[in-house]
């Protein structure tokens, strides 16, 4: 029985979107080369301890912080809230939950003002902020545009042992579920949750956690993703391509997964769909449908299910990782049970989505 997180009596903060991730890297120069020279993210500021990066269409100070440290991990999953008062609301909300919180009126990073960081009930370091320094939006700086341009931060993906527990907590926080993966026994393997009007701002993947599965940046078109693959091939770093390119069943997005020098996983992502209507339907996939993760039916590499980045507590120490007790998606779809299929025997139509889409 899932030990559900209680719903606070206070209103949840009004979250606008995922805004930036603060990650610790062990070699700042190598990471700069990867994120700036290979992926083309734009430097807002940098010094000997940290690099602040943003995507092409962003107007806030940064979408990614690379911070030098001894252990590769994630220091914060940061969300922007709708007004300064919502930072107060976040602080009160998490204090009622009994979570550890830390507030800094001048922010935890350059370019961001009054912020609160929390160790949330799932063990993740969440940040909420509103005040931010504006920078040049590069939308019409075509002199800087690359063929594989990353245009915005799209989402986070978090690994947690108990997906229903995390789903209920995020729904209390104001997130809505766009898609999920289940089986006929009632086990939930993953859920996609959104605040902005796309498929997700974060997703919960069932596994040993808390850990960060990936952070995703969007491109305009799938040819931008293919260009990144070609560039990585030309640079002889194609071994850092972990999975793809391909098209997801869940979200419908075209994707690529690559690994940075510290093995933080980055997804490059495009062509998902609008979710803003109040009656937007939740699409449920059967875990045995082998088109759910890859629409073309390609197998998922085992590392994609097992490997992820550590996350830090507010003191900067890695959070302990708790094993998932329920069945793993890896075991039931890549294991020896033989149940995965595209359509059931004798059926011309796939068994899963049908009219839900």
Short mmCIF file of C-alpha atoms in Angstrom, two decimals:
data_model
loop_
_atom_site.label_atom_id
_atom_site.label_comp_id
_atom_site.label_asym_id
_atom_site.label_seq_id
_atom_site.Cartn_x
_atom_site.Cartn_y
_atom_site.Cartn_z
CA UNK A 1 0.00 0.00 0.00
CA UNK A 2 1.44 3.35 -1.04
CA UNK A 3 2.20 5.64 1.89
CA UNK A 4 0.71 8.79 0.42
CA UNK A 5 2.11 12.23 1.20
CA UNK A 6 -0.51 14.33 3.01
CA UNK A 7 -2.13 17.23 1.19
CA UNK A 8 -1.31 20.53 2.92
CA UNK A 9 -4.17 22.78 4.01
CA UNK A 10 -2.37 25.77 2.47
CA UNK A 11 -2.62 26.50 -1.26
CA UNK A 12 0.18 25.22 -3.47
CA UNK A 13 2.44 27.79 -5.15
CA UNK A 14 1.36 28.73 -8.67
CA UNK A 15 4.12 27.20 -10.81
CA UNK A 16 4.58 28.58 -14.33
CA UNK A 17 7.16 26.16 -15.76
CA UNK A 18 10.40 24.34 -15.24
CA UNK A 19 13.03 27.04 -15.57
CA UNK A 20 16.56 25.81 -14.90
CA UNK A 21 18.63 22.98 -13.51
CA UNK A 22 21.67 23.47 -11.28
CA UNK A 23 24.11 20.60 -11.80
CA UNK A 24 27.50 19.81 -10.32
CA UNK A 25 30.22 18.78 -12.76
CA UNK A 26 33.72 17.58 -11.94
CA UNK A 27 35.61 19.28 -14.77
CA UNK A 28 34.25 22.68 -15.70
CA UNK A 29 36.34 23.08 -18.85
CA UNK A 30 35.27 19.69 -20.27
CA UNK A 31 31.64 20.43 -19.47
CA UNK A 32 31.87 23.85 -21.10
CA UNK A 33 33.23 22.26 -24.25
CA UNK A 34 30.33 19.80 -24.33
CA UNK A 35 27.46 22.19 -23.59
CA UNK A 36 28.77 25.24 -25.47
CA UNK A 37 30.97 23.95 -28.27
CA UNK A 38 29.02 20.77 -29.05
CA UNK A 39 25.42 21.56 -28.06
CA UNK A 40 25.58 25.30 -28.70
CA UNK A 41 24.06 26.61 -25.47
CA UNK A 42 24.80 30.30 -24.94
CA UNK A 43 26.93 31.63 -22.09
CA UNK A 44 25.29 34.36 -20.03
CA UNK A 45 28.04 34.55 -17.40
CA UNK A 46 30.93 32.45 -16.20
CA UNK A 47 33.78 32.38 -13.73
CA UNK A 48 36.17 29.78 -12.34
CA UNK A 49 33.42 28.10 -10.29
CA UNK A 50 30.29 28.17 -12.45
CA UNK A 51 28.95 28.69 -15.98
CA UNK A 52 25.46 30.06 -16.60
CA UNK A 53 23.91 28.89 -19.87
CA UNK A 54 20.69 29.60 -21.71
CA UNK A 55 18.88 28.39 -24.78
CA UNK A 56 18.22 30.47 -27.89
CA UNK A 57 14.71 31.70 -27.08
CA UNK A 58 15.19 32.25 -23.34
CA UNK A 59 14.96 35.72 -21.78
CA UNK A 60 15.71 34.81 -18.16
CA UNK A 61 19.31 34.66 -17.02
CA UNK A 62 19.89 30.93 -17.46
CA UNK A 63 18.37 27.51 -18.01
CA UNK A 64 21.39 25.51 -16.85
CA UNK A 65 24.08 26.10 -14.25
CA UNK A 66 27.29 24.08 -14.44
CA UNK A 67 28.87 24.23 -11.00
CA UNK A 68 32.30 22.79 -10.24
CA UNK A 69 32.32 20.23 -7.46
CA UNK A 70 33.76 16.90 -6.30
CA UNK A 71 30.76 14.69 -7.07
CA UNK A 72 28.63 14.87 -10.21
CA UNK A 73 25.04 15.42 -9.07
CA UNK A 74 22.03 17.72 -9.30
CA UNK A 75 21.79 20.62 -6.85
CA UNK A 76 18.35 21.93 -7.87
CA UNK A 77 15.34 21.38 -10.10
CA UNK A 78 14.18 25.00 -10.37
CA UNK A 79 10.66 26.20 -11.20
CA UNK A 80 9.50 29.73 -11.84
CA UNK A 81 6.36 30.80 -9.98
CA UNK A 82 3.85 33.40 -11.12
CA UNK A 83 4.59 36.23 -8.66
CA UNK A 84 6.87 37.09 -5.73
CA UNK A 85 4.06 36.13 -3.34
CA UNK A 86 4.19 32.57 -4.66
CA UNK A 87 7.69 32.17 -3.21
CA UNK A 88 6.11 32.85 0.20
CA UNK A 89 3.41 30.32 -0.67
CA UNK A 90 6.01 27.68 -1.55
CA UNK A 91 7.83 28.24 1.73
CA UNK A 92 4.65 27.88 3.78
CA UNK A 93 3.49 24.87 1.76
CA UNK A 94 6.66 22.87 2.31
CA UNK A 95 6.98 23.87 5.93
CA UNK A 96 3.52 22.45 6.52
CA UNK A 97 4.70 19.25 4.84
CA UNK A 98 7.57 19.15 7.34
CA UNK A 99 10.23 19.49 4.67
CA UNK A 100 13.56 21.15 5.22
CA UNK A 101 13.66 24.57 3.51
CA UNK A 102 16.22 27.30 2.89
CA UNK A 103 15.34 30.81 1.71
CA UNK A 104 17.78 33.26 0.15
CA UNK A 105 16.50 36.73 -0.65
CA UNK A 106 19.40 37.29 -3.06
CA UNK A 107 19.03 33.86 -4.67
CA UNK A 108 21.15 30.73 -4.88
CA UNK A 109 22.56 31.56 -8.30
CA UNK A 110 23.50 34.66 -10.24
CA UNK A 111 20.63 36.31 -12.08
CA UNK A 112 17.91 34.92 -9.78
CA UNK A 113 16.49 36.79 -6.82
CA UNK A 114 14.39 35.73 -3.84
CA UNK A 115 14.25 31.92 -3.90
CA UNK A 116 13.44 28.99 -1.70
CA UNK A 117 15.02 25.57 -1.97
CA UNK A 118 13.47 22.53 -0.33
CA UNK A 119 14.22 18.89 0.23
CA UNK A 120 10.87 17.68 -1.03
CA UNK A 121 8.99 14.60 0.24
CA UNK A 122 10.52 12.47 -2.52
CA UNK A 123 14.04 13.55 -1.61
CA UNK A 124 14.58 15.94 -4.53
CA UNK A 125 16.07 19.45 -4.24
CA UNK A 126 13.34 21.72 -5.62
CA UNK A 127 13.69 25.48 -6.02
CA UNK A 128 10.96 28.09 -6.51
CA UNK A 129 11.63 31.67 -7.63
CA UNK A 130 10.04 34.57 -9.45
CA UNK A 131 12.45 37.53 -9.49
CA UNK A 132 14.98 37.10 -12.26
CA UNK A 133 17.37 39.15 -14.35
CA UNK A 134 16.29 39.52 -17.98
CA UNK A 135 18.84 39.01 -20.73
CA UNK A 136 18.71 39.32 -24.51
CA UNK A 137 16.35 36.86 -26.12
CA UNK A 138 18.34 35.58 -29.08
CA UNK A 139 15.36 34.67 -31.27
CA UNK A 140 16.46 36.91 -34.15
CA UNK A 141 20.20 36.56 -33.65
CA UNK A 142 20.55 34.32 -36.68
CA UNK A 143 24.23 35.20 -36.78
CA UNK A 144 24.52 33.03 -33.66
CA UNK A 145 22.10 30.29 -34.75
CA UNK A 146 23.45 26.78 -35.26
CA UNK A 147 21.96 23.95 -37.31
CA UNK A 148 21.26 22.00 -34.12
CA UNK A 149 20.05 24.98 -32.06
CA UNK A 150 18.51 24.26 -28.64
CA UNK A 151 15.65 26.72 -28.34
CA UNK A 152 14.22 26.15 -24.84
CA UNK A 153 14.39 24.08 -21.71
CA UNK A 154 11.54 21.60 -22.00
CA UNK A 155 11.43 19.30 -18.96
CA UNK A 156 13.05 17.33 -16.17
CA UNK A 157 12.75 13.59 -15.55
CA UNK A 158 13.05 12.21 -12.01
CA UNK A 159 13.62 8.62 -10.89
CA UNK A 160 11.61 7.65 -7.82
CA UNK A 161 10.75 4.24 -6.34
CA UNK A 162 7.01 4.84 -5.86
CA UNK A 163 5.44 6.58 -8.86
CA UNK A 164 1.84 6.77 -7.51
CA UNK A 165 3.13 8.41 -4.33
CA UNK A 166 5.06 10.97 -6.36
CA UNK A 167 2.19 11.49 -8.76
CA UNK A 168 -0.25 12.33 -5.97
CA UNK A 169 2.26 14.74 -4.42
CA UNK A 170 2.83 16.55 -7.74
CA UNK A 171 -0.90 16.68 -8.46
CA UNK A 172 -1.37 18.35 -5.06
CA UNK A 173 1.34 20.78 -6.15
CA UNK A 174 -0.76 21.69 -9.19
CA UNK A 175 0.71 19.44 -11.88
CA UNK A 176 -1.58 17.57 -14.29
CA UNK A 177 -0.92 14.15 -15.79
CA UNK A 178 -0.70 13.96 -19.57
CA UNK A 179 0.38 10.34 -20.01
CA UNK A 180 1.35 7.32 -17.92
CA UNK A 181 2.49 3.71 -18.23
CA UNK A 182 0.75 0.91 -16.31
CA UNK A 183 0.08 -2.82 -16.46
CA UNK A 184 -2.97 -4.97 -15.91
CA UNK A 185 -1.90 -5.63 -12.31
CA UNK A 186 -2.22 -1.93 -11.49
CA UNK A 187 1.51 -1.19 -11.31
CA UNK A 188 2.44 2.33 -12.48
CA UNK A 189 5.85 2.55 -14.11
CA UNK A 190 5.98 6.23 -15.12
CA UNK A 191 3.91 9.42 -15.30
CA UNK A 192 4.29 12.65 -17.27
CA UNK A 193 3.26 15.84 -15.41
CA UNK A 194 2.87 19.39 -16.71
CA UNK A 195 2.33 22.98 -15.65
CA UNK A 196 3.01 24.71 -18.97
CA UNK A 197 0.86 23.65 -21.92
CA UNK A 198 3.06 20.83 -23.21
CA UNK A 199 3.30 17.15 -22.33
CA UNK A 200 5.47 17.69 -19.27
CA UNK A 201 7.56 19.93 -17.10
CA UNK A 202 8.72 16.89 -15.20
CA UNK A 203 8.18 13.16 -15.40
CA UNK A 204 8.40 10.42 -12.81
CA UNK A 205 10.19 7.26 -13.86
CA UNK A 206 9.93 4.27 -11.55
CA UNK A 207 13.31 3.10 -10.29
CA UNK A 208 15.89 3.43 -7.55
CA UNK A 209 15.84 7.02 -6.36
CA UNK A 210 15.76 9.90 -5.78
CA UNK A 211 17.89 10.45 -8.89
CA UNK A 212 17.79 12.67 -11.97
CA UNK A 213 17.07 10.67 -15.11
CA UNK A 214 17.54 13.52 -17.57
CA UNK A 215 17.08 17.19 -18.35
CA UNK A 216 15.63 17.98 -21.78
CA UNK A 217 16.08 20.83 -24.23
CA UNK A 218 13.79 21.35 -27.22
CA UNK A 219 14.67 22.07 -30.83
CA UNK A 220 12.36 23.48 -33.49
CA UNK A 221 12.50 20.48 -35.83
CA UNK A 222 13.76 16.92 -35.90
CA UNK A 223 16.43 17.81 -38.47
CA UNK A 224 18.09 19.87 -35.71
CA UNK A 225 18.46 16.65 -33.71
CA UNK A 226 19.90 14.79 -36.68
CA UNK A 227 22.44 17.60 -37.08
CA UNK A 228 23.56 17.08 -33.46
CA UNK A 229 24.09 13.38 -34.22
CA UNK A 230 26.10 14.24 -37.33
CA UNK A 231 28.19 16.74 -35.37
CA UNK A 232 28.92 14.25 -32.61
CA UNK A 233 29.91 11.70 -35.24
CA UNK A 234 32.25 14.17 -36.91
CA UNK A 235 33.85 14.94 -33.54
CA UNK A 236 34.30 11.19 -32.88
CA UNK A 237 32.16 11.33 -29.75
CA UNK A 238 29.31 9.19 -31.05
CA UNK A 239 29.89 6.87 -28.07
CA UNK A 240 28.19 9.59 -26.00
CA UNK A 241 24.95 8.98 -27.91
CA UNK A 242 23.12 6.63 -25.57
CA UNK A 243 19.80 6.19 -27.35
CA UNK A 244 18.12 7.42 -30.52
CA UNK A 245 17.41 9.36 -32.56
CA UNK A 246 13.86 8.09 -32.61
CA UNK A 247 10.25 8.97 -31.92
CA UNK A 248 8.57 8.31 -28.60
CA UNK A 249 5.14 6.75 -28.36
CA UNK A 250 4.56 8.54 -25.07
CA UNK A 251 4.50 12.30 -25.88
CA UNK A 252 4.91 11.62 -29.65
CA UNK A 253 8.15 13.60 -29.47
CA UNK A 254 11.24 13.02 -31.60
CA UNK A 255 14.15 12.39 -29.26
CA UNK A 256 17.86 11.87 -28.71
CA UNK A 257 19.60 10.92 -25.45
CA UNK A 258 23.25 11.81 -24.94
CA UNK A 259 25.62 11.74 -21.98
CA UNK A 260 27.75 14.66 -20.83
CA UNK A 261 31.33 14.18 -19.57
CA UNK A 262 30.01 13.29 -16.08
CA UNK A 263 27.31 10.95 -17.48
CA UNK A 264 24.49 13.38 -16.75
CA UNK A 265 21.85 12.44 -19.32
CA UNK A 266 20.56 15.12 -21.70
CA UNK A 267 17.56 14.66 -23.94
CA UNK A 268 17.11 16.68 -27.12
CA UNK A 269 13.38 16.79 -27.81
CA UNK A 270 10.86 18.15 -30.30
CA UNK A 271 7.31 17.84 -31.67
CA UNK A 272 5.17 16.94 -28.67
CA UNK A 273 1.63 18.37 -28.39
CA UNK A 274 -0.56 20.98 -26.68
CA UNK A 275 -2.11 20.03 -23.31
CA UNK A 276 -3.63 23.31 -22.13
CA UNK A 277 -7.35 22.53 -22.24
CA UNK A 278 -8.87 21.69 -18.83
CA UNK A 279 -10.26 18.41 -20.18
CA UNK A 280 -7.07 17.32 -21.91
CA UNK A 281 -7.24 13.49 -21.72
CA UNK A 282 -4.65 11.36 -19.94
CA UNK A 283 -3.23 8.72 -22.28
CA UNK A 284 -2.40 5.41 -20.57
CA UNK A 285 0.05 3.01 -22.21
CA UNK A 286 0.37 -0.68 -21.46
CA UNK A 287 3.88 -1.45 -20.24
CA UNK A 288 4.02 -4.37 -22.68
CA UNK A 289 3.44 -2.18 -25.72
CA UNK A 290 6.92 -1.89 -27.16
CA UNK A 291 5.93 1.25 -29.07
CA UNK A 292 5.41 3.26 -25.87
CA UNK A 293 9.07 4.24 -25.44
CA UNK A 294 9.98 4.10 -29.12
CA UNK A 295 7.21 4.49 -31.71
CA UNK A 296 9.25 2.49 -34.21
CA UNK A 297 9.53 -0.44 -31.78
CA UNK A 298 13.28 -0.19 -31.24
CA UNK A 299 14.55 -1.75 -28.03
CA UNK A 300 15.54 0.54 -25.16
CA UNK A 301 19.14 0.13 -24.06
CA UNK A 302 19.29 -1.23 -20.47
CA UNK A 303 21.43 1.70 -19.23
CA UNK A 304 18.51 4.04 -19.96
CA UNK A 305 16.50 2.23 -17.28
CA UNK A 306 19.27 1.73 -14.73
CA UNK A 307 21.62 4.73 -14.85
CA UNK A 308 20.84 8.19 -13.48
CA UNK A 309 22.45 11.11 -11.64
CA UNK A 310 22.59 11.54 -7.88
CA UNK A 311 20.74 14.47 -6.30
CA UNK A 312 21.96 16.61 -3.41
CA UNK A 313 20.44 17.68 -0.12
CA UNK A 314 20.57 21.31 0.96
CA UNK A 315 24.00 20.77 2.51
CA UNK A 316 25.37 19.57 -0.81
CA UNK A 317 25.55 15.89 0.15
CA UNK A 318 24.20 13.13 -2.12
CA UNK A 319 20.82 11.82 -1.07
CA UNK A 320 20.73 8.08 -0.28
CA UNK A 321 19.20 5.99 -3.05
CA UNK A 322 16.23 3.78 -2.13
CA UNK A 323 15.49 0.65 -4.17
CA UNK A 324 12.19 0.31 -6.03
CA UNK A 325 10.15 -2.55 -4.58
CA UNK A 326 7.61 -2.91 -7.39
CA UNK A 327 8.34 -4.54 -10.74
CA UNK A 328 10.76 -2.65 -12.94
CA UNK A 329 9.97 -1.60 -16.49
CA UNK A 330 13.31 -3.05 -17.56
CA UNK A 331 12.48 -6.48 -16.17
CA UNK A 332 9.06 -6.75 -17.76
CA UNK A 333 10.00 -5.43 -21.18
CA UNK A 334 13.62 -6.44 -21.77
CA UNK A 335 13.58 -9.47 -19.48
CA UNK A 336 12.76 -13.07 -20.30
CA UNK A 337 8.98 -12.93 -19.89
CA UNK A 338 8.37 -12.44 -23.61
CA UNK A 339 5.26 -10.30 -23.10
CA UNK A 340 6.23 -7.20 -25.06
CA UNK A 341 4.55 -6.75 -28.42
CA UNK A 342 3.32 -4.15 -30.87
CA UNK A 343 -0.11 -5.69 -31.41
CA UNK A 344 -1.80 -8.77 -30.06
CA UNK A 345 -1.96 -11.90 -32.19
CA UNK A 346 -4.67 -11.82 -34.83
CA UNK A 347 -5.31 -8.08 -34.45
CA UNK A 348 -4.69 -5.57 -37.20
CA UNK A 349 -4.91 -2.66 -34.77
CA UNK A 350 -2.50 -1.94 -31.94
CA UNK A 351 -3.94 -2.82 -28.55
CA UNK A 352 -3.06 0.37 -26.72
CA UNK A 353 -3.87 3.90 -27.72
CA UNK A 354 -6.72 3.53 -30.18
CA UNK A 355 -9.17 6.42 -29.88
CA UNK A 356 -7.48 7.97 -26.84
CA UNK A 357 -5.42 10.12 -29.17
#
